[in-house]
Amino acid sequence: MNGYLIPANSKKGTLILNLFREIDLIILGTGIAISLFSLMFIDIGNIWLVILCLLPALVCIFLVIPIPNYHNMLCAIQSMIDFYTNRRKYVWRGWCFYENATREDTKNR
């Protein structure tokens, strides 16, 4: 052994505050800015209008919440979309599969 071990959480060291990527902060900042900007121009007495104005911030906060086994909800949703839109039939070719070999070639080996 070299005597050098990589810690299990070394990936978190590349994140901002050990939680966020740059795109996560952009999404979160944009959602909060849209909500604050829209709250400046509405009547605070109407509760449904306030909830509607807070909706962009709530959606963006939901997307960047960290969850186990994934980075955050955005990554989990992206993984689900990739799973359902990409090819789902995976062909197992075995451990000793030769790309251009025929059946007779593999019998002789």
GROMACS .gro file of N, CA, C and O in nm:
model
  436
    1MET      N    1   0.084  -0.119   0.000
    1MET     CA    2   0.000   0.000   0.000
    1MET      C    3   0.087   0.124   0.000
    1MET      O    4   0.196   0.125   0.052
    2ASN      N    5   0.033   0.228  -0.053
    2ASN     CA    6   0.104   0.354  -0.058
    2ASN      C    7   0.101   0.427   0.076
    2ASN      O    8   0.180   0.516   0.100
    3GLY      N    9   0.008   0.394   0.159
    3GLY     CA   10  -0.009   0.465   0.284
    3GLY      C   11  -0.099   0.587   0.270
    3GLY      O   12  -0.117   0.663   0.364
    4TYR      N   13  -0.158   0.606   0.152
    4TYR     CA   14  -0.246   0.721   0.128
    4TYR      C   15  -0.387   0.671   0.106
    4TYR      O   16  -0.413   0.592   0.016
    5LEU      N   17  -0.478   0.713   0.189
    5LEU     CA   18  -0.617   0.672   0.176
    5LEU      C   19  -0.703   0.793   0.144
    5LEU      O   20  -0.685   0.901   0.200
    6ILE      N   21  -0.799   0.776   0.056
    6ILE     CA   22  -0.893   0.882   0.022
    6ILE      C   23  -1.012   0.869   0.116
    6ILE      O   24  -1.072   0.762   0.125
    7PRO      N   25  -1.048   0.975   0.189
    7PRO     CA   26  -1.163   0.964   0.279
    7PRO      C   27  -1.292   0.945   0.201
    7PRO      O   28  -1.305   0.985   0.086
    8ALA      N   29  -1.389   0.884   0.267
    8ALA     CA   30  -1.517   0.853   0.201
    8ALA      C   31  -1.595   0.978   0.165
    8ALA      O   32  -1.674   0.976   0.072
    9ASN      N   33  -1.574   1.087   0.235
    9ASN     CA   34  -1.651   1.208   0.208
    9ASN      C   35  -1.569   1.314   0.135
    9ASN      O   36  -1.591   1.432   0.151
   10SER      N   37  -1.474   1.273   0.055
   10SER     CA   38  -1.389   1.370  -0.016
   10SER      C   39  -1.467   1.446  -0.123
   10SER      O   40  -1.429   1.557  -0.159
   11LYS      N   41  -1.574   1.391  -0.173
   11LYS     CA   42  -1.655   1.460  -0.274
   11LYS      C   43  -1.723   1.583  -0.215
   11LYS      O   44  -1.741   1.684  -0.282
   12LYS      N   45  -1.759   1.577  -0.087
   12LYS     CA   46  -1.826   1.691  -0.024
   12LYS      C   47  -1.734   1.811  -0.013
   12LYS      O   48  -1.782   1.923  -0.002
   13GLY      N   49  -1.605   1.790  -0.013
   13GLY     CA   50  -1.511   1.902  -0.003
   13GLY      C   51  -1.513   1.992  -0.124
   13GLY      O   52  -1.469   2.107  -0.116
   14THR      N   53  -1.565   1.945  -0.235
   14THR     CA   54  -1.572   2.027  -0.357
   14THR      C   55  -1.699   2.110  -0.364
   14THR      O   56  -1.714   2.190  -0.454
   15LEU      N   57  -1.791   2.090  -0.270
   15LEU     CA   58  -1.918   2.159  -0.271
   15LEU      C   59  -1.911   2.288  -0.188
   15LEU      O   60  -1.828   2.300  -0.098
   16ILE      N   61  -1.997   2.380  -0.216
   16ILE     CA   62  -2.005   2.504  -0.139
   16ILE      C   63  -2.079   2.474  -0.009
   16ILE      O   64  -2.191   2.422  -0.011
   17LEU      N   65  -2.018   2.506   0.104
   17LEU     CA   66  -2.070   2.475   0.238
   17LEU      C   67  -2.095   2.325   0.255
   17LEU      O   68  -2.181   2.284   0.332
   18ASN      N   69  -2.023   2.243   0.181
   18ASN     CA   70  -2.035   2.097   0.181
   18ASN      C   71  -2.174   2.046   0.145
   18ASN      O   72  -2.206   1.932   0.171
   19LEU      N   73  -2.258   2.131   0.087
   19LEU     CA   74  -2.393   2.090   0.050
   19LEU      C   75  -2.433   2.124  -0.092
   19LEU      O   76  -2.508   2.050  -0.155
   20PHE      N   77  -2.389   2.238  -0.143
   20PHE     CA   78  -2.445   2.292  -0.267
   20PHE      C   79  -2.344   2.297  -0.380
   20PHE      O   80  -2.228   2.330  -0.360
   21ARG      N   81  -2.393   2.266  -0.500
   21ARG     CA   82  -2.317   2.294  -0.622
   21ARG      C   83  -2.351   2.436  -0.665
   21ARG      O   84  -2.441   2.499  -0.611
   22GLU      N   85  -2.280   2.487  -0.765
   22GLU     CA   86  -2.308   2.622  -0.813
   22GLU      C   87  -2.448   2.633  -0.871
   22GLU      O   88  -2.519   2.730  -0.847
   23ILE      N   89  -2.490   2.531  -0.947
   23ILE     CA   90  -2.622   2.534  -1.008
   23ILE      C   91  -2.732   2.530  -0.903
   23ILE      O   92  -2.838   2.591  -0.919
   24ASP      N   93  -2.707   2.462  -0.790
   24ASP     CA   94  -2.806   2.458  -0.681
   24ASP      C   95  -2.826   2.597  -0.623
   24ASP      O   96  -2.940   2.638  -0.597
   25LEU      N   97  -2.718   2.669  -0.602
   25LEU     CA   98  -2.730   2.805  -0.548
   25LEU      C   99  -2.795   2.901  -0.647
   25LEU      O  100  -2.868   2.991  -0.607
   26ILE      N  101  -2.769   2.880  -0.776
   26ILE     CA  102  -2.833   2.965  -0.877
   26ILE      C  103  -2.984   2.940  -0.877
   26ILE      O  104  -3.064   3.034  -0.881
   27ILE      N  105  -3.024   2.814  -0.873
   27ILE     CA  106  -3.167   2.780  -0.870
   27ILE      C  107  -3.233   2.837  -0.744
   27ILE      O  108  -3.340   2.899  -0.751
   28LEU      N  109  -3.170   2.819  -0.630
   28LEU     CA  110  -3.225   2.867  -0.503
   28LEU      C  111  -3.234   3.019  -0.501
   28LEU      O  112  -3.337   3.076  -0.464
   29GLY      N  113  -3.129   3.086  -0.545
   29GLY     CA  114  -3.129   3.233  -0.547
   29GLY      C  115  -3.233   3.290  -0.642
   29GLY      O  116  -3.299   3.390  -0.611
   30THR      N  117  -3.249   3.227  -0.757
   30THR     CA  118  -3.347   3.274  -0.855
   30THR      C  119  -3.489   3.259  -0.801
   30THR      O  120  -3.571   3.350  -0.814
   31GLY      N  121  -3.518   3.145  -0.741
   31GLY     CA  122  -3.652   3.122  -0.686
   31GLY      C  123  -3.685   3.219  -0.573
   31GLY      O  124  -3.796   3.274  -0.567
   32ILE      N  125  -3.590   3.243  -0.485
   32ILE     CA  126  -3.614   3.336  -0.375
   32ILE      C  127  -3.627   3.479  -0.427
   32ILE      O  128  -3.711   3.555  -0.380
   33ALA      N  129  -3.545   3.515  -0.525
   33ALA     CA  130  -3.553   3.651  -0.581
   33ALA      C  131  -3.687   3.676  -0.650
   33ALA      O  132  -3.746   3.783  -0.634
   34ILE      N  133  -3.736   3.578  -0.725
   34ILE     CA  134  -3.866   3.592  -0.791
   34ILE      C  135  -3.976   3.608  -0.687
   34ILE      O  136  -4.066   3.692  -0.701
   35SER      N  137  -3.970   3.528  -0.580
   35SER     CA  138  -4.072   3.537  -0.476
   35SER      C  139  -4.068   3.672  -0.404
   35SER      O  140  -4.173   3.734  -0.381
   36LEU      N  141  -3.950   3.718  -0.367
   36LEU     CA  142  -3.939   3.847  -0.299
   36LEU      C  143  -3.983   3.962  -0.389
   36LEU      O  144  -4.049   4.056  -0.344
   37PHE      N  145  -3.945   3.955  -0.516
   37PHE     CA  146  -3.983   4.060  -0.610
   37PHE      C  147  -4.135   4.065  -0.629
   37PHE      O  148  -4.195   4.172  -0.634
   38SER      N  149  -4.198   3.948  -0.638
   38SER     CA  150  -4.344   3.947  -0.656
   38SER      C  151  -4.417   3.985  -0.528
   38SER      O  152  -4.528   4.040  -0.535
   39LEU      N  153  -4.358   3.959  -0.411
   39LEU     CA  154  -4.422   3.999  -0.286
   39LEU      C  155  -4.424   4.150  -0.266
   39LEU      O  156  -4.508   4.202  -0.193
   40MET      N  157  -4.334   4.221  -0.332
   40MET     CA  158  -4.331   4.367  -0.318
   40MET      C  159  -4.450   4.434  -0.385
   40MET      O  160  -4.486   4.546  -0.349
   41PHE      N  161  -4.514   4.368  -0.479
   41PHE     CA  162  -4.619   4.432  -0.559
   41PHE      C  163  -4.759   4.376  -0.537
   41PHE      O  164  -4.848   4.400  -0.617
   42ILE      N  165  -4.781   4.299  -0.430
   42ILE     CA  166  -4.914   4.242  -0.409
   42ILE      C  167  -4.974   4.294  -0.278
   42ILE      O  168  -4.905   4.351  -0.194
   43ASP      N  169  -5.102   4.268  -0.262
   43ASP     CA  170  -5.173   4.301  -0.138
   43ASP      C  171  -5.151   4.186  -0.040
   43ASP      O  172  -5.187   4.072  -0.067
   44ILE      N  173  -5.091   4.215   0.075
   44ILE     CA  174  -5.058   4.112   0.172
   44ILE      C  175  -5.183   4.053   0.238
   44ILE      O  176  -5.180   3.943   0.291
   45GLY      N  177  -5.296   4.120   0.230
   45GLY     CA  178  -5.419   4.070   0.291
   45GLY      C  179  -5.475   3.946   0.226
   45GLY      O  180  -5.546   3.867   0.289
   46ASN      N  181  -5.447   3.923   0.101
   46ASN     CA  182  -5.498   3.807   0.029
   46ASN      C  183  -5.401   3.690   0.047
   46ASN      O  184  -5.293   3.687  -0.010
   47ILE      N  185  -5.440   3.591   0.127
   47ILE     CA  186  -5.352   3.480   0.162
   47ILE      C  187  -5.318   3.392   0.042
   47ILE      O  188  -5.207   3.342   0.030
   48TRP      N  189  -5.414   3.373  -0.048
   48TRP     CA  190  -5.389   3.288  -0.166
   48TRP      C  191  -5.289   3.352  -0.261
   48TRP      O  192  -5.209   3.282  -0.322
   49LEU      N  193  -5.292   3.483  -0.270
   49LEU     CA  194  -5.195   3.553  -0.353
   49LEU      C  195  -5.055   3.547  -0.293
   49LEU      O  196  -4.956   3.534  -0.365
   50VAL      N  197  -5.048   3.553  -0.160
   50VAL     CA  198  -4.918   3.541  -0.092
   50VAL      C  199  -4.861   3.400  -0.113
   50VAL      O  200  -4.742   3.385  -0.142
   51ILE      N  201  -4.945   3.298  -0.101
   51ILE     CA  202  -4.899   3.160  -0.124
   51ILE      C  203  -4.852   3.142  -0.268
   51ILE      O  204  -4.751   3.078  -0.295
   52LEU      N  205  -4.924   3.201  -0.362
   52LEU     CA  206  -4.886   3.193  -0.503
   52LEU      C  207  -4.752   3.262  -0.527
   52LEU      O  208  -4.669   3.212  -0.605
   53CYS      N  209  -4.727   3.373  -0.459
   53CYS     CA  210  -4.600   3.443  -0.475
   53CYS      C  211  -4.485   3.368  -0.409
   53CYS      O  212  -4.371   3.379  -0.453
   54LEU      N  213  -4.511   3.294  -0.303
   54LEU     CA  214  -4.407   3.217  -0.235
   54LEU      C  215  -4.379   3.083  -0.302
   54LEU      O  216  -4.281   3.016  -0.269
   55LEU      N  217  -4.463   3.044  -0.395
   55LEU     CA  218  -4.449   2.915  -0.461
   55LEU      C  219  -4.314   2.895  -0.532
   55LEU      O  220  -4.255   2.787  -0.519
   56PRO      N  221  -4.259   2.993  -0.606
   56PRO     CA  222  -4.128   2.970  -0.668
   56PRO      C  223  -4.018   2.941  -0.566
   56PRO      O  224  -3.934   2.853  -0.588
   57ALA      N  225  -4.019   3.012  -0.454
   57ALA     CA  226  -3.917   2.987  -0.351
   57ALA      C  227  -3.936   2.849  -0.289
   57ALA      O  228  -3.837   2.778  -0.265
   58LEU      N  229  -4.058   2.808  -0.265
   58LEU     CA  230  -4.084   2.677  -0.206
   58LEU      C  231  -4.043   2.564  -0.298
   58LEU      O  232  -3.987   2.463  -0.254
   59VAL      N  233  -4.069   2.578  -0.426
   59VAL     CA  234  -4.030   2.476  -0.524
   59VAL      C  235  -3.878   2.466  -0.532
   59VAL      O  236  -3.821   2.356  -0.532
   60CYS      N  237  -3.810   2.580  -0.534
   60CYS     CA  238  -3.664   2.578  -0.543
   60CYS      C  239  -3.600   2.523  -0.416
   60CYS      O  240  -3.500   2.452  -0.423
   61ILE      N  241  -3.657   2.554  -0.301
   61ILE     CA  242  -3.607   2.497  -0.175
   61ILE      C  243  -3.627   2.346  -0.176
   61ILE      O  244  -3.538   2.270  -0.134
   62PHE      N  245  -3.740   2.299  -0.226
   62PHE     CA  246  -3.766   2.156  -0.236
   62PHE      C  247  -3.663   2.087  -0.326
   62PHE      O  248  -3.618   1.977  -0.296
   63LEU      N  249  -3.623   2.153  -0.435
   63LEU     CA  250  -3.528   2.091  -0.529
   63LEU      C  251  -3.387   2.079  -0.472
   63LEU      O  252  -3.313   1.988  -0.510
   64VAL      N  253  -3.347   2.168  -0.384
   64VAL     CA  254  -3.209   2.165  -0.334
   64VAL      C  255  -3.197   2.104  -0.194
   64VAL      O  256  -3.089   2.106  -0.136
   65ILE      N  257  -3.305   2.047  -0.141
   65ILE     CA  258  -3.298   1.981  -0.010
   65ILE      C  259  -3.212   1.855  -0.024
   65ILE      O  260  -3.237   1.772  -0.110
   66PRO      N  261  -3.111   1.839   0.061
   66PRO     CA  262  -3.031   1.716   0.057
   66PRO      C  263  -3.112   1.595   0.104
   66PRO      O  264  -3.188   1.604   0.201
   67ILE      N  265  -3.096   1.483   0.035
   67ILE     CA  266  -3.163   1.359   0.074
   67ILE      C  267  -3.061   1.246   0.073
   67ILE      O  268  -2.960   1.254   0.003
   68PRO      N  269  -3.084   1.140   0.149
   68PRO     CA  270  -2.990   1.028   0.151
   68PRO      C  271  -2.983   0.956   0.016
   68PRO      O  272  -3.081   0.951  -0.058
   69ASN      N  273  -2.868   0.903  -0.015
   69ASN     CA  274  -2.838   0.825  -0.136
   69ASN      C  275  -2.836   0.909  -0.263
   69ASN      O  276  -2.810   0.857  -0.371
   70TYR      N  277  -2.866   1.035  -0.256
   70TYR     CA  278  -2.857   1.127  -0.370
   70TYR      C  279  -2.801   1.257  -0.317
   70TYR      O  280  -2.798   1.281  -0.197
   71HIS      N  281  -2.760   1.344  -0.406
   71HIS     CA  282  -2.711   1.475  -0.362
   71HIS      C  283  -2.825   1.561  -0.311
   71HIS      O  284  -2.820   1.614  -0.202
   72ASN      N  285  -2.929   1.573  -0.391
   72ASN     CA  286  -3.049   1.647  -0.351
   72ASN      C  287  -3.165   1.599  -0.437
   72ASN      O  288  -3.151   1.509  -0.518
   73MET      N  289  -3.282   1.661  -0.419
   73MET     CA  290  -3.401   1.618  -0.493
   73MET      C  291  -3.384   1.638  -0.642
   73MET      O  292  -3.435   1.560  -0.722
   74LEU      N  293  -3.312   1.741  -0.683
   74LEU     CA  294  -3.290   1.765  -0.826
   74LEU      C  295  -3.215   1.649  -0.889
   74LEU      O  296  -3.252   1.601  -0.997
   75CYS      N  297  -3.112   1.599  -0.821
   75CYS     CA  298  -3.037   1.484  -0.873
   75CYS      C  299  -3.123   1.358  -0.875
   75CYS      O  300  -3.112   1.276  -0.967
   76ALA      N  301  -3.207   1.341  -0.774
   76ALA     CA  302  -3.296   1.224  -0.770
   76ALA      C  303  -3.396   1.228  -0.885
   76ALA      O  304  -3.422   1.126  -0.951
   77ILE      N  305  -3.452   1.345  -0.911
   77ILE     CA  306  -3.548   1.359  -1.022
   77ILE      C  307  -3.479   1.337  -1.156
   77ILE      O  308  -3.533   1.271  -1.245
   78GLN      N  309  -3.355   1.387  -1.170
   78GLN     CA  310  -3.280   1.364  -1.294
   78GLN      C  311  -3.251   1.216  -1.314
   78GLN      O  312  -3.259   1.165  -1.426
   79SER      N  313  -3.220   1.144  -1.206
   79SER     CA  314  -3.196   1.000  -1.217
   79SER      C  315  -3.322   0.926  -1.258
   79SER      O  316  -3.317   0.832  -1.338
   80MET      N  317  -3.437   0.965  -1.204
   80MET     CA  318  -3.563   0.902  -1.242
   80MET      C  319  -3.595   0.927  -1.390
   80MET      O  320  -3.639   0.836  -1.461
   81ILE      N  321  -3.572   1.049  -1.435
   81ILE     CA  322  -3.598   1.082  -1.576
   81ILE      C  323  -3.506   1.001  -1.666
   81ILE      O  324  -3.549   0.947  -1.768
   82ASP      N  325  -3.378   0.990  -1.629
   82ASP     CA  326  -3.285   0.910  -1.708
   82ASP      C  327  -3.327   0.764  -1.713
   82ASP      O  328  -3.317   0.698  -1.817
   83PHE      N  329  -3.373   0.711  -1.600
   83PHE     CA  330  -3.414   0.571  -1.596
   83PHE      C  331  -3.534   0.545  -1.687
   83PHE      O  332  -3.539   0.446  -1.760
   84TYR      N  333  -3.633   0.633  -1.684
   84TYR     CA  334  -3.755   0.609  -1.761
   84TYR      C  335  -3.744   0.649  -1.907
   84TYR      O  336  -3.824   0.605  -1.989
   85THR      N  337  -3.647   0.732  -1.944
   85THR     CA  338  -3.636   0.773  -2.084
   85THR      C  339  -3.528   0.696  -2.161
   85THR      O  340  -3.534   0.690  -2.283
   86ASN      N  341  -3.433   0.637  -2.093
   86ASN     CA  342  -3.328   0.564  -2.162
   86ASN      C  343  -3.367   0.418  -2.180
   86ASN      O  344  -3.469   0.372  -2.131
   87ARG      N  345  -3.282   0.345  -2.250
   87ARG     CA  346  -3.307   0.204  -2.278
   87ARG      C  347  -3.311   0.126  -2.148
   87ARG      O  348  -3.225   0.140  -2.063
   88ARG      N  349  -3.411   0.040  -2.132
   88ARG     CA  350  -3.425  -0.036  -2.010
   88ARG      C  351  -3.388  -0.183  -2.026
   88ARG      O  352  -3.381  -0.255  -1.929
   89LYS      N  353  -3.365  -0.227  -2.147
   89LYS     CA  354  -3.326  -0.366  -2.168
   89LYS      C  355  -3.174  -0.369  -2.175
   89LYS      O  356  -3.114  -0.327  -2.273
   90TYR      N  357  -3.114  -0.420  -2.070
   90TYR     CA  358  -2.969  -0.426  -2.063
   90TYR      C  359  -2.924  -0.567  -2.099
   90TYR      O  360  -2.966  -0.664  -2.039
   91VAL      N  361  -2.837  -0.577  -2.198
   91VAL     CA  362  -2.790  -0.706  -2.247
   91VAL      C  363  -2.661  -0.741  -2.173
   91VAL      O  364  -2.564  -0.666  -2.177
   92TRP      N  365  -2.662  -0.855  -2.106
   92TRP     CA  366  -2.542  -0.900  -2.038
   92TRP      C  367  -2.466  -0.988  -2.133
   92TRP      O  368  -2.516  -1.090  -2.181
   93ARG      N  369  -2.344  -0.951  -2.162
   93ARG     CA  370  -2.266  -1.024  -2.261
   93ARG      C  371  -2.169  -1.122  -2.196
   93ARG      O  372  -2.094  -1.188  -2.266
   94GLY      N  373  -2.166  -1.130  -2.069
   94GLY     CA  374  -2.078  -1.225  -2.002
   94GLY      C  375  -1.941  -1.166  -1.976
   94GLY      O  376  -1.906  -1.057  -2.021
   95TRP      N  377  -1.863  -1.241  -1.901
   95TRP     CA  378  -1.731  -1.191  -1.864
   95TRP      C  379  -1.630  -1.209  -1.976
   95TRP      O  380  -1.535  -1.133  -1.987
   96CYS      N  381  -1.647  -1.309  -2.058
   96CYS     CA  382  -1.548  -1.341  -2.161
   96CYS      C  383  -1.605  -1.318  -2.300
   96CYS      O  384  -1.588  -1.399  -2.389
   97PHE      N  385  -1.672  -1.211  -2.322
   97PHE     CA  386  -1.734  -1.185  -2.450
   97PHE      C  387  -1.637  -1.111  -2.539
   97PHE      O  388  -1.578  -1.011  -2.500
   98TYR      N  389  -1.620  -1.162  -2.659
   98TYR     CA  390  -1.536  -1.095  -2.758
   98TYR      C  391  -1.628  -1.021  -2.855
   98TYR      O  392  -1.723  -1.078  -2.906
   99GLU      N  393  -1.601  -0.897  -2.878
   99GLU     CA  394  -1.692  -0.810  -2.953
   99GLU      C  395  -1.722  -0.863  -3.094
   99GLU      O  396  -1.834  -0.867  -3.137
  100ASN      N  397  -1.621  -0.907  -3.167
  100ASN     CA  398  -1.640  -0.950  -3.305
  100ASN      C  399  -1.630  -1.101  -3.322
  100ASN      O  400  -1.617  -1.150  -3.433
  101ALA      N  401  -1.634  -1.173  -3.215
  101ALA     CA  402  -1.618  -1.319  -3.224
  101ALA      C  403  -1.749  -1.385  -3.261
  101ALA      O  404  -1.856  -1.342  -3.223
  102THR      N  405  -1.738  -1.494  -3.336
  102THR     CA  406  -1.856  -1.574  -3.368
  102THR      C  407  -1.866  -1.688  -3.269
  102THR      O  408  -1.777  -1.710  -3.186
  103ARG      N  409  -1.972  -1.764  -3.277
  103ARG     CA  410  -1.991  -1.874  -3.184
  103ARG      C  411  -1.884  -1.981  -3.202
  103ARG      O  412  -1.837  -2.041  -3.106
  104GLU      N  413  -1.841  -2.007  -3.324
  104GLU     CA  414  -1.739  -2.108  -3.348
  104GLU      C  415  -1.604  -2.064  -3.293
  104GLU      O  416  -1.526  -2.146  -3.245
  105ASP      N  417  -1.576  -1.933  -3.300
  105ASP     CA  418  -1.449  -1.883  -3.246
  105ASP      C  419  -1.442  -1.899  -3.096
  105ASP      O  420  -1.335  -1.929  -3.041
  106THR      N  421  -1.551  -1.882  -3.030
  106THR     CA  422  -1.549  -1.892  -2.883
  106THR      C  423  -1.543  -2.036  -2.837
  106THR      O  424  -1.497  -2.062  -2.726
  107LYS      N  425  -1.586  -2.135  -2.919
  107LYS     CA  426  -1.576  -2.274  -2.881
  107LYS      C  427  -1.431  -2.321  -2.883
  107LYS      O  428  -1.391  -2.408  -2.806
  108ASN      N  429  -1.352  -2.269  -2.973
  108ASN     CA  430  -1.213  -2.312  -2.988
  108ASN      C  431  -1.122  -2.253  -2.879
  108ASN      O  432  -1.010  -2.299  -2.864
  109ARG      N  433  -1.164  -2.155  -2.809
  109ARG     CA  434  -1.075  -2.092  -2.710
  109ARG      C  435  -1.085  -2.154  -2.576
  109ARG      O  436  -1.154  -2.212  -2.519
   0.00000   0.00000   0.00000
